[in-house]
Amino acid sequence: MIGISRDSAKSHSDFIAKHGLSGITLLTDEKGEVAKLYGADHKLLPIAKRVYIIMDKQRNIVYRKDTGFALLENQTQTLIGEIDSNIK
């Protein structure tokens, strides 16, 4: 799993340390180029929408959930189910 946001690398490092996370990869997209490619960019502000994307081994998008700017609680089980259904 990879997380991508427009936050800086320093911000990602601080977030991982603050929450005691390990084994998670967070990438920075400060210019919003990746967000734009996946339709997660905000048209007026330098922020990105929260979008969950699952890709298969050929990098085809098999699941996409755009939650706008809201953090969905309990999204983990939904994502695990989608991975189980689509990635075999």
PDB file of N, CA and C in Angstrom:
ATOM      1  N   MET A   1       0.845  -1.163   0.000  1.00  0.00           N
ATOM      2  CA  MET A   1       0.000   0.000   0.000  1.00  0.00           C
ATOM      3  C   MET A   1       0.891   1.225   0.000  1.00  0.00           C
ATOM      4  N   ILE A   2       0.481   2.219  -0.753  1.00  0.00           N
ATOM      5  CA  ILE A   2       1.207   3.475  -0.841  1.00  0.00           C
ATOM      6  C   ILE A   2       0.223   4.604  -0.594  1.00  0.00           C
ATOM      7  N   GLY A   3       0.618   5.537   0.239  1.00  0.00           N
ATOM      8  CA  GLY A   3      -0.161   6.748   0.456  1.00  0.00           C
ATOM      9  C   GLY A   3       0.538   7.900  -0.241  1.00  0.00           C
ATOM     10  N   ILE A   4      -0.231   8.739  -0.907  1.00  0.00           N
ATOM     11  CA  ILE A   4       0.338   9.891  -1.605  1.00  0.00           C
ATOM     12  C   ILE A   4      -0.455  11.121  -1.191  1.00  0.00           C
ATOM     13  N   SER A   5       0.252  12.178  -0.825  1.00  0.00           N
ATOM     14  CA  SER A   5      -0.440  13.430  -0.522  1.00  0.00           C
ATOM     15  C   SER A   5       0.429  14.605  -0.939  1.00  0.00           C
ATOM     16  N   ARG A   6      -0.138  15.782  -0.859  1.00  0.00           N
ATOM     17  CA  ARG A   6       0.581  16.991  -1.238  1.00  0.00           C
ATOM     18  C   ARG A   6       1.426  17.527  -0.095  1.00  0.00           C
ATOM     19  N   ASP A   7       1.415  16.836   1.039  1.00  0.00           N
ATOM     20  CA  ASP A   7       2.243  17.252   2.167  1.00  0.00           C
ATOM     21  C   ASP A   7       3.714  17.004   1.853  1.00  0.00           C
ATOM     22  N   SER A   8       4.582  17.688   2.579  1.00  0.00           N
ATOM     23  CA  SER A   8       6.024  17.549   2.374  1.00  0.00           C
ATOM     24  C   SER A   8       6.546  16.230   2.938  1.00  0.00           C
ATOM     25  N   ALA A   9       7.749  15.859   2.522  1.00  0.00           N
ATOM     26  CA  ALA A   9       8.395  14.655   3.049  1.00  0.00           C
ATOM     27  C   ALA A   9       8.590  14.777   4.555  1.00  0.00           C
ATOM     28  N   LYS A  10       8.921  15.968   5.031  1.00  0.00           N
ATOM     29  CA  LYS A  10       9.088  16.201   6.475  1.00  0.00           C
ATOM     30  C   LYS A  10       7.772  15.960   7.196  1.00  0.00           C
ATOM     31  N   SER A  11       6.680  16.434   6.642  1.00  0.00           N
ATOM     32  CA  SER A  11       5.356  16.229   7.230  1.00  0.00           C
ATOM     33  C   SER A  11       5.029  14.740   7.308  1.00  0.00           C
ATOM     34  N   HIS A  12       5.338  13.997   6.244  1.00  0.00           N
ATOM     35  CA  HIS A  12       5.105  12.549   6.243  1.00  0.00           C
ATOM     36  C   HIS A  12       5.921  11.868   7.332  1.00  0.00           C
ATOM     37  N   SER A  13       7.178  12.242   7.430  1.00  0.00           N
ATOM     38  CA  SER A  13       8.068  11.659   8.435  1.00  0.00           C
ATOM     39  C   SER A  13       7.545  11.924   9.843  1.00  0.00           C
ATOM     40  N   ASP A  14       7.114  13.158  10.091  1.00  0.00           N
ATOM     41  CA  ASP A  14       6.554  13.523  11.399  1.00  0.00           C
ATOM     42  C   ASP A  14       5.278  12.736  11.689  1.00  0.00           C
ATOM     43  N   PHE A  15       4.415  12.559  10.682  1.00  0.00           N
ATOM     44  CA  PHE A  15       3.161  11.822  10.830  1.00  0.00           C
ATOM     45  C   PHE A  15       3.439  10.369  11.206  1.00  0.00           C
ATOM     46  N   ILE A  16       4.380   9.740  10.507  1.00  0.00           N
ATOM     47  CA  ILE A  16       4.731   8.344  10.783  1.00  0.00           C
ATOM     48  C   ILE A  16       5.268   8.201  12.200  1.00  0.00           C
ATOM     49  N   ALA A  17       6.140   9.130  12.608  1.00  0.00           N
ATOM     50  CA  ALA A  17       6.711   9.082  13.962  1.00  0.00           C
ATOM     51  C   ALA A  17       5.641   9.324  15.025  1.00  0.00           C
ATOM     52  N   LYS A  18       4.784  10.304  14.793  1.00  0.00           N
ATOM     53  CA  LYS A  18       3.739  10.657  15.767  1.00  0.00           C
ATOM     54  C   LYS A  18       2.794   9.492  16.026  1.00  0.00           C
ATOM     55  N   HIS A  19       2.446   8.764  14.973  1.00  0.00           N
ATOM     56  CA  HIS A  19       1.468   7.685  15.097  1.00  0.00           C
ATOM     57  C   HIS A  19       2.110   6.304  15.242  1.00  0.00           C
ATOM     58  N   GLY A  20       3.429   6.262  15.316  1.00  0.00           N
ATOM     59  CA  GLY A  20       4.131   4.996  15.509  1.00  0.00           C
ATOM     60  C   GLY A  20       3.899   3.997  14.390  1.00  0.00           C
ATOM     61  N   LEU A  21       3.817   4.485  13.172  1.00  0.00           N
ATOM     62  CA  LEU A  21       3.547   3.622  12.025  1.00  0.00           C
ATOM     63  C   LEU A  21       4.842   3.010  11.505  1.00  0.00           C
ATOM     64  N   SER A  22       4.749   1.793  11.036  1.00  0.00           N
ATOM     65  CA  SER A  22       5.902   1.162  10.397  1.00  0.00           C
ATOM     66  C   SER A  22       5.410   0.362   9.204  1.00  0.00           C
ATOM     67  N   GLY A  23       6.271   0.171   8.239  1.00  0.00           N
ATOM     68  CA  GLY A  23       5.901  -0.603   7.060  1.00  0.00           C
ATOM     69  C   GLY A  23       4.927   0.104   6.147  1.00  0.00           C
ATOM     70  N   ILE A  24       4.816   1.418   6.278  1.00  0.00           N
ATOM     71  CA  ILE A  24       3.909   2.175   5.422  1.00  0.00           C
ATOM     72  C   ILE A  24       4.732   3.125   4.563  1.00  0.00           C
ATOM     73  N   THR A  25       4.370   3.237   3.312  1.00  0.00           N
ATOM     74  CA  THR A  25       5.070   4.122   2.393  1.00  0.00           C
ATOM     75  C   THR A  25       4.188   5.325   2.102  1.00  0.00           C
ATOM     76  N   LEU A  26       4.706   6.507   2.394  1.00  0.00           N
ATOM     77  CA  LEU A  26       4.011   7.746   2.084  1.00  0.00           C
ATOM     78  C   LEU A  26       4.864   8.534   1.099  1.00  0.00           C
ATOM     79  N   LEU A  27       4.283   8.874  -0.025  1.00  0.00           N
ATOM     80  CA  LEU A  27       4.982   9.645  -1.049  1.00  0.00           C
ATOM     81  C   LEU A  27       4.437  11.060  -1.085  1.00  0.00           C
ATOM     82  N   THR A  28       5.292  11.991  -1.444  1.00  0.00           N
ATOM     83  CA  THR A  28       4.865  13.380  -1.519  1.00  0.00           C
ATOM     84  C   THR A  28       4.596  13.782  -2.969  1.00  0.00           C
ATOM     85  N   ASP A  29       3.572  14.581  -3.136  1.00  0.00           N
ATOM     86  CA  ASP A  29       3.153  15.095  -4.445  1.00  0.00           C
ATOM     87  C   ASP A  29       2.914  16.593  -4.280  1.00  0.00           C
ATOM     88  N   GLU A  30       3.955  17.303  -3.849  1.00  0.00           N
ATOM     89  CA  GLU A  30       3.800  18.713  -3.494  1.00  0.00           C
ATOM     90  C   GLU A  30       3.274  19.574  -4.636  1.00  0.00           C
ATOM     91  N   LYS A  31       3.575  19.224  -5.870  1.00  0.00           N
ATOM     92  CA  LYS A  31       3.094  20.001  -7.014  1.00  0.00           C
ATOM     93  C   LYS A  31       1.709  19.554  -7.483  1.00  0.00           C
ATOM     94  N   GLY A  32       1.207  18.446  -6.944  1.00  0.00           N
ATOM     95  CA  GLY A  32      -0.122  17.969  -7.299  1.00  0.00           C
ATOM     96  C   GLY A  32      -0.204  17.252  -8.633  1.00  0.00           C
ATOM     97  N   GLU A  33       0.928  16.833  -9.171  1.00  0.00           N
ATOM     98  CA  GLU A  33       0.932  16.182 -10.485  1.00  0.00           C
ATOM     99  C   GLU A  33       0.224  14.828 -10.469  1.00  0.00           C
ATOM    100  N   VAL A  34       0.476  14.026  -9.437  1.00  0.00           N
ATOM    101  CA  VAL A  34      -0.181  12.715  -9.329  1.00  0.00           C
ATOM    102  C   VAL A  34      -1.670  12.901  -9.042  1.00  0.00           C
ATOM    103  N   ALA A  35      -1.984  13.842  -8.162  1.00  0.00           N
ATOM    104  CA  ALA A  35      -3.391  14.121  -7.851  1.00  0.00           C
ATOM    105  C   ALA A  35      -4.158  14.480  -9.122  1.00  0.00           C
ATOM    106  N   LYS A  36      -3.559  15.280  -9.963  1.00  0.00           N
ATOM    107  CA  LYS A  36      -4.215  15.674 -11.209  1.00  0.00           C
ATOM    108  C   LYS A  36      -4.413  14.470 -12.133  1.00  0.00           C
ATOM    109  N   LEU A  37      -3.401  13.607 -12.229  1.00  0.00           N
ATOM    110  CA  LEU A  37      -3.510  12.416 -13.086  1.00  0.00           C
ATOM    111  C   LEU A  37      -4.672  11.513 -12.687  1.00  0.00           C
ATOM    112  N   TYR A  38      -4.960  11.457 -11.388  1.00  0.00           N
ATOM    113  CA  TYR A  38      -6.001  10.560 -10.887  1.00  0.00           C
ATOM    114  C   TYR A  38      -7.283  11.295 -10.497  1.00  0.00           C
ATOM    115  N   GLY A  39      -7.421  12.540 -10.932  1.00  0.00           N
ATOM    116  CA  GLY A  39      -8.643  13.291 -10.684  1.00  0.00           C
ATOM    117  C   GLY A  39      -8.878  13.625  -9.228  1.00  0.00           C
ATOM    118  N   ALA A  40      -7.803  13.750  -8.465  1.00  0.00           N
ATOM    119  CA  ALA A  40      -7.931  14.046  -7.037  1.00  0.00           C
ATOM    120  C   ALA A  40      -7.546  15.481  -6.709  1.00  0.00           C
ATOM    121  N   ASP A  41      -7.254  16.266  -7.722  1.00  0.00           N
ATOM    122  CA  ASP A  41      -6.818  17.639  -7.472  1.00  0.00           C
ATOM    123  C   ASP A  41      -8.000  18.565  -7.231  1.00  0.00           C
ATOM    124  N   HIS A  42      -7.752  19.590  -6.448  1.00  0.00           N
ATOM    125  CA  HIS A  42      -8.727  20.657  -6.236  1.00  0.00           C
ATOM    126  C   HIS A  42      -8.428  21.700  -7.301  1.00  0.00           C
ATOM    127  N   LYS A  43      -9.438  22.189  -7.956  1.00  0.00           N
ATOM    128  CA  LYS A  43      -9.226  23.095  -9.084  1.00  0.00           C
ATOM    129  C   LYS A  43      -8.720  24.477  -8.670  1.00  0.00           C
ATOM    130  N   LEU A  44      -9.022  24.910  -7.438  1.00  0.00           N
ATOM    131  CA  LEU A  44      -8.655  26.264  -7.031  1.00  0.00           C
ATOM    132  C   LEU A  44      -7.605  26.336  -5.932  1.00  0.00           C
ATOM    133  N   LEU A  45      -7.516  25.310  -5.102  1.00  0.00           N
ATOM    134  CA  LEU A  45      -6.611  25.343  -3.954  1.00  0.00           C
ATOM    135  C   LEU A  45      -5.516  24.288  -4.097  1.00  0.00           C
ATOM    136  N   PRO A  46      -4.366  24.509  -3.452  1.00  0.00           N
ATOM    137  CA  PRO A  46      -3.271  23.526  -3.533  1.00  0.00           C
ATOM    138  C   PRO A  46      -3.461  22.356  -2.564  1.00  0.00           C
ATOM    139  N   ILE A  47      -4.600  21.707  -2.660  1.00  0.00           N
ATOM    140  CA  ILE A  47      -4.901  20.539  -1.831  1.00  0.00           C
ATOM    141  C   ILE A  47      -5.465  19.447  -2.737  1.00  0.00           C
ATOM    142  N   ALA A  48      -5.475  18.240  -2.228  1.00  0.00           N
ATOM    143  CA  ALA A  48      -6.014  17.119  -3.007  1.00  0.00           C
ATOM    144  C   ALA A  48      -7.182  16.494  -2.258  1.00  0.00           C
ATOM    145  N   LYS A  49      -8.119  15.945  -3.026  1.00  0.00           N
ATOM    146  CA  LYS A  49      -9.229  15.210  -2.431  1.00  0.00           C
ATOM    147  C   LYS A  49      -8.722  13.865  -1.935  1.00  0.00           C
ATOM    148  N   ARG A  50      -9.455  13.269  -1.006  1.00  0.00           N
ATOM    149  CA  ARG A  50      -9.111  11.936  -0.513  1.00  0.00           C
ATOM    150  C   ARG A  50      -9.755  10.914  -1.450  1.00  0.00           C
ATOM    151  N   VAL A  51      -8.914  10.173  -2.150  1.00  0.00           N
ATOM    152  CA  VAL A  51      -9.374   9.177  -3.107  1.00  0.00           C
ATOM    153  C   VAL A  51      -8.672   7.858  -2.799  1.00  0.00           C
ATOM    154  N   TYR A  52      -9.452   6.790  -2.718  1.00  0.00           N
ATOM    155  CA  TYR A  52      -8.903   5.449  -2.520  1.00  0.00           C
ATOM    156  C   TYR A  52      -8.894   4.757  -3.875  1.00  0.00           C
ATOM    157  N   ILE A  53      -7.728   4.271  -4.288  1.00  0.00           N
ATOM    158  CA  ILE A  53      -7.598   3.592  -5.573  1.00  0.00           C
ATOM    159  C   ILE A  53      -6.907   2.251  -5.350  1.00  0.00           C
ATOM    160  N   ILE A  54      -7.461   1.209  -5.939  1.00  0.00           N
ATOM    161  CA  ILE A  54      -6.823  -0.107  -5.917  1.00  0.00           C
ATOM    162  C   ILE A  54      -6.517  -0.475  -7.360  1.00  0.00           C
ATOM    163  N   MET A  55      -5.281  -0.890  -7.594  1.00  0.00           N
ATOM    164  CA  MET A  55      -4.856  -1.304  -8.932  1.00  0.00           C
ATOM    165  C   MET A  55      -4.478  -2.779  -8.911  1.00  0.00           C
ATOM    166  N   ASP A  56      -4.701  -3.438 -10.050  1.00  0.00           N
ATOM    167  CA  ASP A  56      -4.262  -4.828 -10.161  1.00  0.00           C
ATOM    168  C   ASP A  56      -2.781  -4.860 -10.545  1.00  0.00           C
ATOM    169  N   LYS A  57      -2.261  -6.053 -10.774  1.00  0.00           N
ATOM    170  CA  LYS A  57      -0.833  -6.200 -11.072  1.00  0.00           C
ATOM    171  C   LYS A  57      -0.430  -5.527 -12.381  1.00  0.00           C
ATOM    172  N   GLN A  58      -1.384  -5.331 -13.278  1.00  0.00           N
ATOM    173  CA  GLN A  58      -1.103  -4.660 -14.544  1.00  0.00           C
ATOM    174  C   GLN A  58      -1.317  -3.148 -14.440  1.00  0.00           C
ATOM    175  N   ARG A  59      -1.557  -2.668 -13.239  1.00  0.00           N
ATOM    176  CA  ARG A  59      -1.778  -1.246 -12.931  1.00  0.00           C
ATOM    177  C   ARG A  59      -3.085  -0.701 -13.494  1.00  0.00           C
ATOM    178  N   ASN A  60      -4.056  -1.588 -13.708  1.00  0.00           N
ATOM    179  CA  ASN A  60      -5.399  -1.157 -14.087  1.00  0.00           C
ATOM    180  C   ASN A  60      -6.156  -0.806 -12.815  1.00  0.00           C
ATOM    181  N   ILE A  61      -6.900   0.277 -12.851  1.00  0.00           N
ATOM    182  CA  ILE A  61      -7.701   0.648 -11.688  1.00  0.00           C
ATOM    183  C   ILE A  61      -8.894  -0.293 -11.608  1.00  0.00           C
ATOM    184  N   VAL A  62      -9.006  -1.013 -10.494  1.00  0.00           N
ATOM    185  CA  VAL A  62     -10.112  -1.955 -10.309  1.00  0.00           C
ATOM    186  C   VAL A  62     -11.099  -1.453  -9.260  1.00  0.00           C
ATOM    187  N   TYR A  63     -10.728  -0.414  -8.528  1.00  0.00           N
ATOM    188  CA  TYR A  63     -11.616   0.169  -7.518  1.00  0.00           C
ATOM    189  C   TYR A  63     -11.204   1.616  -7.323  1.00  0.00           C
ATOM    190  N   ARG A  64     -12.205   2.499  -7.262  1.00  0.00           N
ATOM    191  CA  ARG A  64     -11.945   3.915  -7.015  1.00  0.00           C
ATOM    192  C   ARG A  64     -13.071   4.470  -6.173  1.00  0.00           C
ATOM    193  N   LYS A  65     -12.735   5.089  -5.073  1.00  0.00           N
ATOM    194  CA  LYS A  65     -13.728   5.714  -4.200  1.00  0.00           C
ATOM    195  C   LYS A  65     -13.258   7.127  -3.904  1.00  0.00           C
ATOM    196  N   ASP A  66     -13.998   8.096  -4.390  1.00  0.00           N
ATOM    197  CA  ASP A  66     -13.691   9.508  -4.170  1.00  0.00           C
ATOM    198  C   ASP A  66     -14.544   9.989  -3.009  1.00  0.00           C
ATOM    199  N   THR A  67     -13.900  10.330  -1.907  1.00  0.00           N
ATOM    200  CA  THR A  67     -14.642  10.791  -0.730  1.00  0.00           C
ATOM    201  C   THR A  67     -14.574  12.303  -0.583  1.00  0.00           C
ATOM    202  N   GLY A  68     -14.160  12.985  -1.634  1.00  0.00           N
ATOM    203  CA  GLY A  68     -14.029  14.432  -1.550  1.00  0.00           C
ATOM    204  C   GLY A  68     -12.936  14.790  -0.563  1.00  0.00           C
ATOM    205  N   PHE A  69     -13.301  15.534   0.447  1.00  0.00           N
ATOM    206  CA  PHE A  69     -12.319  15.940   1.444  1.00  0.00           C
ATOM    207  C   PHE A  69     -12.590  15.285   2.788  1.00  0.00           C
ATOM    208  N   ALA A  70     -13.528  14.344   2.810  1.00  0.00           N
ATOM    209  CA  ALA A  70     -13.894  13.677   4.062  1.00  0.00           C
ATOM    210  C   ALA A  70     -13.065  12.416   4.265  1.00  0.00           C
ATOM    211  N   LEU A  71     -12.733  12.154   5.505  1.00  0.00           N
ATOM    212  CA  LEU A  71     -12.071  10.904   5.871  1.00  0.00           C
ATOM    213  C   LEU A  71     -13.169   9.936   6.269  1.00  0.00           C
ATOM    214  N   LEU A  72     -13.287   8.844   5.550  1.00  0.00           N
ATOM    215  CA  LEU A  72     -14.320   7.866   5.871  1.00  0.00           C
ATOM    216  C   LEU A  72     -13.837   6.932   6.962  1.00  0.00           C
ATOM    217  N   GLU A  73     -14.602   6.837   8.019  1.00  0.00           N
ATOM    218  CA  GLU A  73     -14.287   5.896   9.092  1.00  0.00           C
ATOM    219  C   GLU A  73     -14.562   4.482   8.594  1.00  0.00           C
ATOM    220  N   ASN A  74     -13.859   3.530   9.135  1.00  0.00           N
ATOM    221  CA  ASN A  74     -14.076   2.114   8.838  1.00  0.00           C
ATOM    222  C   ASN A  74     -13.934   1.771   7.360  1.00  0.00           C
ATOM    223  N   GLN A  75     -13.136   2.506   6.638  1.00  0.00           N
ATOM    224  CA  GLN A  75     -12.910   2.232   5.219  1.00  0.00           C
ATOM    225  C   GLN A  75     -12.027   1.001   5.026  1.00  0.00           C
ATOM    226  N   THR A  76     -11.299   0.615   6.051  1.00  0.00           N
ATOM    227  CA  THR A  76     -10.344  -0.488   5.951  1.00  0.00           C
ATOM    228  C   THR A  76     -11.002  -1.778   5.480  1.00  0.00           C
ATOM    229  N   GLN A  77     -12.111  -2.175   6.086  1.00  0.00           N
ATOM    230  CA  GLN A  77     -12.762  -3.434   5.710  1.00  0.00           C
ATOM    231  C   GLN A  77     -13.278  -3.393   4.276  1.00  0.00           C
ATOM    232  N   THR A  78     -13.784  -2.251   3.841  1.00  0.00           N
ATOM    233  CA  THR A  78     -14.238  -2.119   2.459  1.00  0.00           C
ATOM    234  C   THR A  78     -13.075  -2.313   1.503  1.00  0.00           C
ATOM    235  N   LEU A  79     -11.949  -1.684   1.807  1.00  0.00           N
ATOM    236  CA  LEU A  79     -10.778  -1.804   0.940  1.00  0.00           C
ATOM    237  C   LEU A  79     -10.240  -3.232   0.913  1.00  0.00           C
ATOM    238  N   ILE A  80     -10.201  -3.878   2.065  1.00  0.00           N
ATOM    239  CA  ILE A  80      -9.741  -5.272   2.115  1.00  0.00           C
ATOM    240  C   ILE A  80     -10.652  -6.159   1.270  1.00  0.00           C
ATOM    241  N   GLY A  81     -11.953  -5.953   1.359  1.00  0.00           N
ATOM    242  CA  GLY A  81     -12.903  -6.716   0.549  1.00  0.00           C
ATOM    243  C   GLY A  81     -12.687  -6.494  -0.940  1.00  0.00           C
ATOM    244  N   GLU A  82     -12.446  -5.249  -1.327  1.00  0.00           N
ATOM    245  CA  GLU A  82     -12.197  -4.946  -2.739  1.00  0.00           C
ATOM    246  C   GLU A  82     -10.897  -5.580  -3.222  1.00  0.00           C
ATOM    247  N   ILE A  83      -9.881  -5.558  -2.384  1.00  0.00           N
ATOM    248  CA  ILE A  83      -8.615  -6.199  -2.754  1.00  0.00           C
ATOM    249  C   ILE A  83      -8.827  -7.697  -2.938  1.00  0.00           C
ATOM    250  N   ASP A  84      -9.513  -8.321  -1.993  1.00  0.00           N
ATOM    251  CA  ASP A  84      -9.782  -9.762  -2.091  1.00  0.00           C
ATOM    252  C   ASP A  84     -10.571 -10.103  -3.352  1.00  0.00           C
ATOM    253  N   SER A  85     -11.509  -9.240  -3.728  1.00  0.00           N
ATOM    254  CA  SER A  85     -12.355  -9.499  -4.894  1.00  0.00           C
ATOM    255  C   SER A  85     -11.643  -9.265  -6.220  1.00  0.00           C
ATOM    256  N   ASN A  86     -10.721  -8.318  -6.245  1.00  0.00           N
ATOM    257  CA  ASN A  86     -10.152  -7.875  -7.512  1.00  0.00           C
ATOM    258  C   ASN A  86      -8.709  -8.265  -7.772  1.00  0.00           C
ATOM    259  N   ILE A  87      -7.974  -8.568  -6.756  1.00  0.00           N
ATOM    260  CA  ILE A  87      -6.550  -8.869  -6.932  1.00  0.00           C
ATOM    261  C   ILE A  87      -6.312 -10.344  -6.637  1.00  0.00           C
ATOM    262  N   LYS A  88      -6.206 -11.124  -7.664  1.00  0.00           N
ATOM    263  CA  LYS A  88      -5.979 -12.569  -7.500  1.00  0.00           C
ATOM    264  C   LYS A  88      -4.932 -13.035  -8.470  1.00  0.00           C
TER     265      LYS A  88
END
